[in-house]
Amino acid sequence: MKLRKIIRIRAILLAKSGLRIGMSRDQMAIGDLDNPVIRNPLTEEPYIPGSSLKGKLRYLLEWALGGDYILKSKDKHVYASPDPQDPVARIFGLAPENNPESLRIAQERGPTRLLVRDAYLTEDSKRELERVAARGGLYTEIKQEVFIPRLGGNANPRTTERVPAGARFGVEMTYRVLDALDEEYFKKYLLKALKLLELDGLGGHISRGYGQVFFLHPGKPWEGQEDLPLEERLEIQEVPL
């Protein structure tokens, strides 16, 4: 097994609707938001963790393939395929269980092919969002929602922070190619997962309109890209070793 080449994917991720990737916290002060977004602790700017993006791509591909990925996953964790050529395990990685057979399969399968970087706001998008920051929004918007129980009718307001529609993030992924099967899987499965992401969404509350995203080619004029297929809206380069 030998690394033949690396394929690098770059794109601008456009939030076509409000985007909310939440953060966890240990405590909540009086007056805090109910649902804050995750932020870079050094800059306080919202960003998209690579783990969130990669996890959603994996989730969508598993559901698209169906079968064992859904039916045989245990304890709500990912399905550990016994096939070394399993596309999901090869592309997204799979930690082997501590037994000889699982370790043999992992050795034959090789390393995780896909690496996804954290995605940060583009410089021009930050300048646009500074107008929001000037109003105290810190590059985000605060959306008020009201939950009304079916019985009783008492309104329960809640506040949700999200990155406003129109924000743009720089996305970068790298894909390791070790054999001919990896070449095939790149086009057959990884590009498919990216297409599914545009049809589905990223982050929370997708069913309520949040999280619609669209990829733009970073080196082309953005006008007119709506009609281009995904492959033409990604900057795909083979990096020499």
GROMACS .gro file of C-alpha atoms in nm:
model
  241
    1MET     CA    1   0.000   0.000   0.000
    2LYS     CA    2   0.146   0.332  -0.110
    3LEU     CA    3   0.014   0.687  -0.129
    4ARG     CA    4  -0.009   0.768  -0.502
    5LYS     CA    5  -0.144   1.122  -0.493
    6ILE     CA    6  -0.362   1.366  -0.303
    7ILE     CA    7  -0.667   1.533  -0.450
    8ARG     CA    8  -0.746   1.873  -0.303
    9ILE     CA    9  -1.097   2.019  -0.316
   10ARG     CA   10  -1.156   2.388  -0.255
   11ALA     CA   11  -1.486   2.572  -0.265
   12ILE     CA   12  -1.680   2.858  -0.115
   13LEU     CA   13  -1.971   2.735   0.093
   14LEU     CA   14  -2.258   2.981   0.062
   15ALA     CA   15  -2.525   2.977   0.333
   16LYS     CA   16  -2.844   3.019   0.134
   17SER     CA   17  -3.047   3.025   0.454
   18GLY     CA   18  -2.957   3.085   0.818
   19LEU     CA   19  -2.693   2.837   0.932
   20ARG     CA   20  -2.674   2.709   1.288
   21ILE     CA   21  -2.401   2.478   1.410
   22GLY     CA   22  -2.439   2.480   1.784
   23MET     CA   23  -2.190   2.462   2.063
   24SER     CA   24  -2.212   2.285   2.396
   25ARG     CA   25  -2.149   2.458   2.722
   26ASP     CA   26  -2.136   2.359   3.083
   27GLN     CA   27  -2.338   2.645   3.227
   28MET     CA   28  -2.574   2.918   3.119
   29ALA     CA   29  -2.597   3.269   3.264
   30ILE     CA   30  -2.918   3.469   3.306
   31GLY     CA   31  -2.998   3.640   2.976
   32ASP     CA   32  -2.784   3.406   2.766
   33LEU     CA   33  -2.905   3.276   2.431
   34ASP     CA   34  -3.083   2.942   2.437
   35ASN     CA   35  -2.892   2.810   2.135
   36PRO     CA   36  -2.559   2.981   2.055
   37VAL     CA   37  -2.348   2.893   1.752
   38ILE     CA   38  -1.996   2.757   1.777
   39ARG     CA   39  -1.722   3.022   1.757
   40ASN     CA   40  -1.348   3.041   1.723
   41PRO     CA   41  -1.235   3.111   2.083
   42LEU     CA   42  -0.957   3.344   1.962
   43THR     CA   43  -1.159   3.561   1.723
   44GLU     CA   44  -1.518   3.503   1.839
   45GLU     CA   45  -1.610   3.448   1.475
   46PRO     CA   46  -1.849   3.166   1.384
   47TYR     CA   47  -1.701   2.882   1.182
   48ILE     CA   48  -1.789   2.536   1.050
   49PRO     CA   49  -1.595   2.256   1.224
   50GLY     CA   50  -1.454   2.002   0.982
   51SER     CA   51  -1.608   1.730   1.200
   52SER     CA   52  -1.957   1.872   1.141
   53LEU     CA   53  -1.910   1.887   0.766
   54LYS     CA   54  -1.749   1.543   0.742
   55GLY     CA   55  -2.005   1.384   0.972
   56LYS     CA   56  -2.296   1.516   0.766
   57LEU     CA   57  -2.141   1.393   0.441
   58ARG     CA   58  -2.096   1.048   0.593
   59TYR     CA   59  -2.450   1.044   0.730
   60LEU     CA   60  -2.599   1.136   0.392
   61LEU     CA   61  -2.394   0.877   0.205
   62GLU     CA   62  -2.490   0.604   0.452
   63TRP     CA   63  -2.859   0.684   0.410
   64ALA     CA   64  -2.819   0.693   0.033
   65LEU     CA   65  -2.659   0.347   0.035
   66GLY     CA   66  -2.910   0.218   0.290
   67GLY     CA   67  -2.920  -0.148   0.389
   68ASP     CA   68  -2.658  -0.254   0.640
   69TYR     CA   69  -2.549   0.104   0.713
   70ILE     CA   70  -2.884   0.176   0.866
   71LEU     CA   71  -3.014  -0.164   0.974
   72LYS     CA   72  -2.700  -0.308   1.128
   73SER     CA   73  -2.555  -0.008   1.304
   74LYS     CA   74  -2.546  -0.081   1.673
   75ASP     CA   75  -2.600   0.148   1.968
   76LYS     CA   76  -2.662   0.433   1.723
   77HIS     CA   77  -2.298   0.423   1.615
   78VAL     CA   78  -2.169   0.366   1.263
   79TYR     CA   79  -2.191   0.029   1.096
   80ALA     CA   80  -1.856  -0.158   1.104
   81SER     CA   81  -1.845  -0.327   0.766
   82PRO     CA   82  -1.642  -0.652   0.739
   83ASP     CA   83  -1.557  -0.561   0.378
   84PRO     CA   84  -1.215  -0.389   0.337
   85GLN     CA   85  -1.352  -0.227   0.020
   86ASP     CA   86  -1.650  -0.075   0.196
   87PRO     CA   87  -1.677   0.279   0.050
   88VAL     CA   88  -1.793   0.456   0.365
   89ALA     CA   89  -1.523   0.304   0.585
   90ARG     CA   90  -1.249   0.373   0.327
   91ILE     CA   91  -1.350   0.733   0.262
   92PHE     CA   92  -1.452   0.844   0.610
   93GLY     CA   93  -1.254   0.607   0.830
   94LEU     CA   94  -1.352   0.348   1.088
   95ALA     CA   95  -1.191   0.268   1.420
   96PRO     CA   96  -1.138  -0.111   1.441
   97GLU     CA   97  -1.259  -0.313   1.732
   98ASN     CA   98  -0.994  -0.481   1.945
   99ASN     CA   99  -1.001  -0.829   1.792
  100PRO     CA  100  -0.776  -0.999   1.533
  101GLU     CA  101  -1.035  -1.008   1.251
  102SER     CA  102  -1.128  -0.641   1.285
  103LEU     CA  103  -0.761  -0.541   1.298
  104ARG     CA  104  -0.689  -0.748   0.985
  105ILE     CA  105  -0.969  -0.577   0.795
  106ALA     CA  106  -0.849  -0.234   0.910
  107GLN     CA  107  -0.495  -0.313   0.795
  108GLU     CA  108  -0.619  -0.424   0.453
  109ARG     CA  109  -0.850  -0.123   0.423
  110GLY     CA  110  -0.577   0.127   0.506
  111PRO     CA  111  -0.602   0.485   0.636
  112THR     CA  112  -0.894   0.727   0.617
  113ARG     CA  113  -0.901   0.882   0.269
  114LEU     CA  114  -1.091   1.206   0.336
  115LEU     CA  115  -0.963   1.494   0.553
  116VAL     CA  116  -1.192   1.794   0.606
  117ARG     CA  117  -1.052   2.125   0.737
  118ASP     CA  118  -1.241   2.366   0.959
  119ALA     CA  119  -1.413   2.625   0.737
  120TYR     CA  120  -1.377   2.993   0.829
  121LEU     CA  121  -1.554   3.303   0.704
  122THR     CA  122  -1.405   3.451   0.388
  123GLU     CA  123  -1.255   3.799   0.422
  124ASP     CA  124  -1.520   3.965   0.206
  125SER     CA  125  -1.796   3.791   0.397
  126LYS     CA  126  -1.647   3.913   0.727
  127ARG     CA  127  -1.653   4.271   0.600
  128GLU     CA  128  -2.021   4.237   0.510
  129LEU     CA  129  -2.104   4.083   0.847
  130GLU     CA  130  -1.925   4.361   1.033
  131ARG     CA  131  -2.240   4.567   0.979
  132VAL     CA  132  -2.423   4.303   1.182
  133ALA     CA  133  -2.147   4.308   1.441
  134ALA     CA  134  -2.188   4.685   1.474
  135ARG     CA  135  -2.539   4.618   1.597
  136GLY     CA  136  -2.411   4.379   1.861
  137GLY     CA  137  -2.473   4.059   1.666
  138LEU     CA  138  -2.109   3.942   1.653
  139TYR     CA  139  -2.139   3.828   1.288
  140THR     CA  140  -2.468   3.649   1.356
  141GLU     CA  141  -2.840   3.709   1.380
  142ILE     CA  142  -3.067   3.629   1.671
  143LYS     CA  143  -3.383   3.455   1.561
  144GLN     CA  144  -3.682   3.458   1.793
  145GLU     CA  145  -3.908   3.155   1.774
  146VAL     CA  146  -4.217   3.069   1.975
  147PHE     CA  147  -4.314   2.715   2.070
  148ILE     CA  148  -4.685   2.671   2.137
  149PRO     CA  149  -4.798   2.335   2.283
  150ARG     CA  150  -5.088   2.170   2.103
  151LEU     CA  151  -5.276   2.158   2.432
  152GLY     CA  152  -5.283   2.457   2.663
  153GLY     CA  153  -5.162   2.715   2.413
  154ASN     CA  154  -4.906   2.881   2.638
  155ALA     CA  155  -4.643   3.048   2.419
  156ASN     CA  156  -4.282   2.962   2.505
  157PRO     CA  157  -4.037   3.196   2.333
  158ARG     CA  158  -3.685   3.080   2.257
  159THR     CA  159  -3.387   3.254   2.100
  160THR     CA  160  -3.164   3.092   1.845
  161GLU     CA  161  -2.838   3.231   1.713
  162ARG     CA  162  -2.744   3.158   1.353
  163VAL     CA  163  -2.514   3.280   1.080
  164PRO     CA  164  -2.728   3.485   0.842
  165ALA     CA  165  -2.807   3.382   0.486
  166GLY     CA  166  -2.545   3.508   0.244
  167ALA     CA  167  -2.245   3.430   0.466
  168ARG     CA  168  -1.960   3.247   0.292
  169PHE     CA  169  -1.699   3.007   0.425
  170GLY     CA  170  -1.380   2.878   0.263
  171VAL     CA  171  -1.392   2.498   0.243
  172GLU     CA  172  -1.093   2.272   0.187
  173MET     CA  173  -1.075   1.893   0.180
  174THR     CA  174  -0.802   1.654   0.080
  175TYR     CA  175  -0.851   1.299  -0.045
  176ARG     CA  176  -0.577   1.037  -0.035
  177VAL     CA  177  -0.549   0.807  -0.335
  178LEU     CA  178  -0.376   0.477  -0.265
  179ASP     CA  179  -0.515   0.262  -0.545
  180ALA     CA  180  -0.749   0.256  -0.843
  181LEU     CA  181  -1.049   0.189  -0.619
  182ASP     CA  182  -0.995   0.522  -0.444
  183GLU     CA  183  -1.008   0.697  -0.783
  184GLU     CA  184  -1.341   0.529  -0.852
  185TYR     CA  185  -1.484   0.606  -0.508
  186PHE     CA  186  -1.391   0.975  -0.533
  187LYS     CA  187  -1.629   1.031  -0.822
  188LYS     CA  188  -1.885   0.769  -0.732
  189TYR     CA  189  -1.931   0.840  -0.362
  190LEU     CA  190  -1.761   1.157  -0.238
  191LEU     CA  191  -1.901   1.382  -0.510
  192LYS     CA  192  -2.237   1.217  -0.455
  193ALA     CA  193  -2.225   1.303  -0.084
  194LEU     CA  194  -2.147   1.667  -0.167
  195LYS     CA  195  -2.445   1.680  -0.403
  196LEU     CA  196  -2.666   1.534  -0.133
  197LEU     CA  197  -2.549   1.803   0.109
  198GLU     CA  198  -2.681   2.074  -0.122
  199LEU     CA  199  -3.014   1.892  -0.143
  200ASP     CA  200  -3.032   1.835   0.232
  201GLY     CA  201  -2.860   2.083   0.460
  202LEU     CA  202  -2.598   2.145   0.724
  203GLY     CA  203  -2.631   2.212   1.095
  204GLY     CA  204  -2.947   2.216   1.302
  205HIS     CA  205  -3.315   2.287   1.233
  206ILE     CA  206  -3.294   2.195   0.864
  207SER     CA  207  -3.659   2.093   0.856
  208ARG     CA  208  -3.746   2.449   0.963
  209GLY     CA  209  -3.556   2.610   0.679
  210TYR     CA  210  -3.209   2.644   0.829
  211GLY     CA  211  -2.886   2.516   0.680
  212GLN     CA  212  -2.938   2.528   0.302
  213VAL     CA  213  -2.591   2.548   0.148
  214PHE     CA  214  -2.448   2.582  -0.202
  215PHE     CA  215  -2.092   2.541  -0.327
  216LEU     CA  216  -1.926   2.808  -0.541
  217HIS     CA  217  -1.602   2.784  -0.735
  218PRO     CA  218  -1.355   3.019  -0.561
  219GLY     CA  219  -1.181   3.114  -0.884
  220LYS     CA  220  -1.482   3.194  -1.101
  221PRO     CA  221  -1.734   3.480  -1.101
  222TRP     CA  222  -2.015   3.385  -0.872
  223GLU     CA  223  -2.282   3.512  -1.110
  224GLY     CA  224  -2.411   3.232  -1.329
  225GLN     CA  225  -2.282   2.946  -1.115
  226GLU     CA  226  -2.636   2.852  -1.006
  227ASP     CA  227  -2.682   2.668  -1.334
  228LEU     CA  228  -2.348   2.482  -1.330
  229PRO     CA  229  -2.319   2.118  -1.217
  230LEU     CA  230  -2.137   2.058  -0.889
  231GLU     CA  231  -1.818   1.927  -1.053
  232GLU     CA  232  -1.773   2.263  -1.227
  233ARG     CA  233  -1.830   2.456  -0.904
  234LEU     CA  234  -1.550   2.281  -0.718
  235GLU     CA  235  -1.180   2.354  -0.757
  236ILE     CA  236  -1.032   2.004  -0.782
  237GLN     CA  237  -0.654   1.973  -0.804
  238GLU     CA  238  -0.416   1.680  -0.797
  239VAL     CA  239  -0.129   1.772  -0.566
  240PRO     CA  240   0.213   1.632  -0.667
  241LEU     CA  241   0.390   1.432  -0.398
   0.00000   0.00000   0.00000
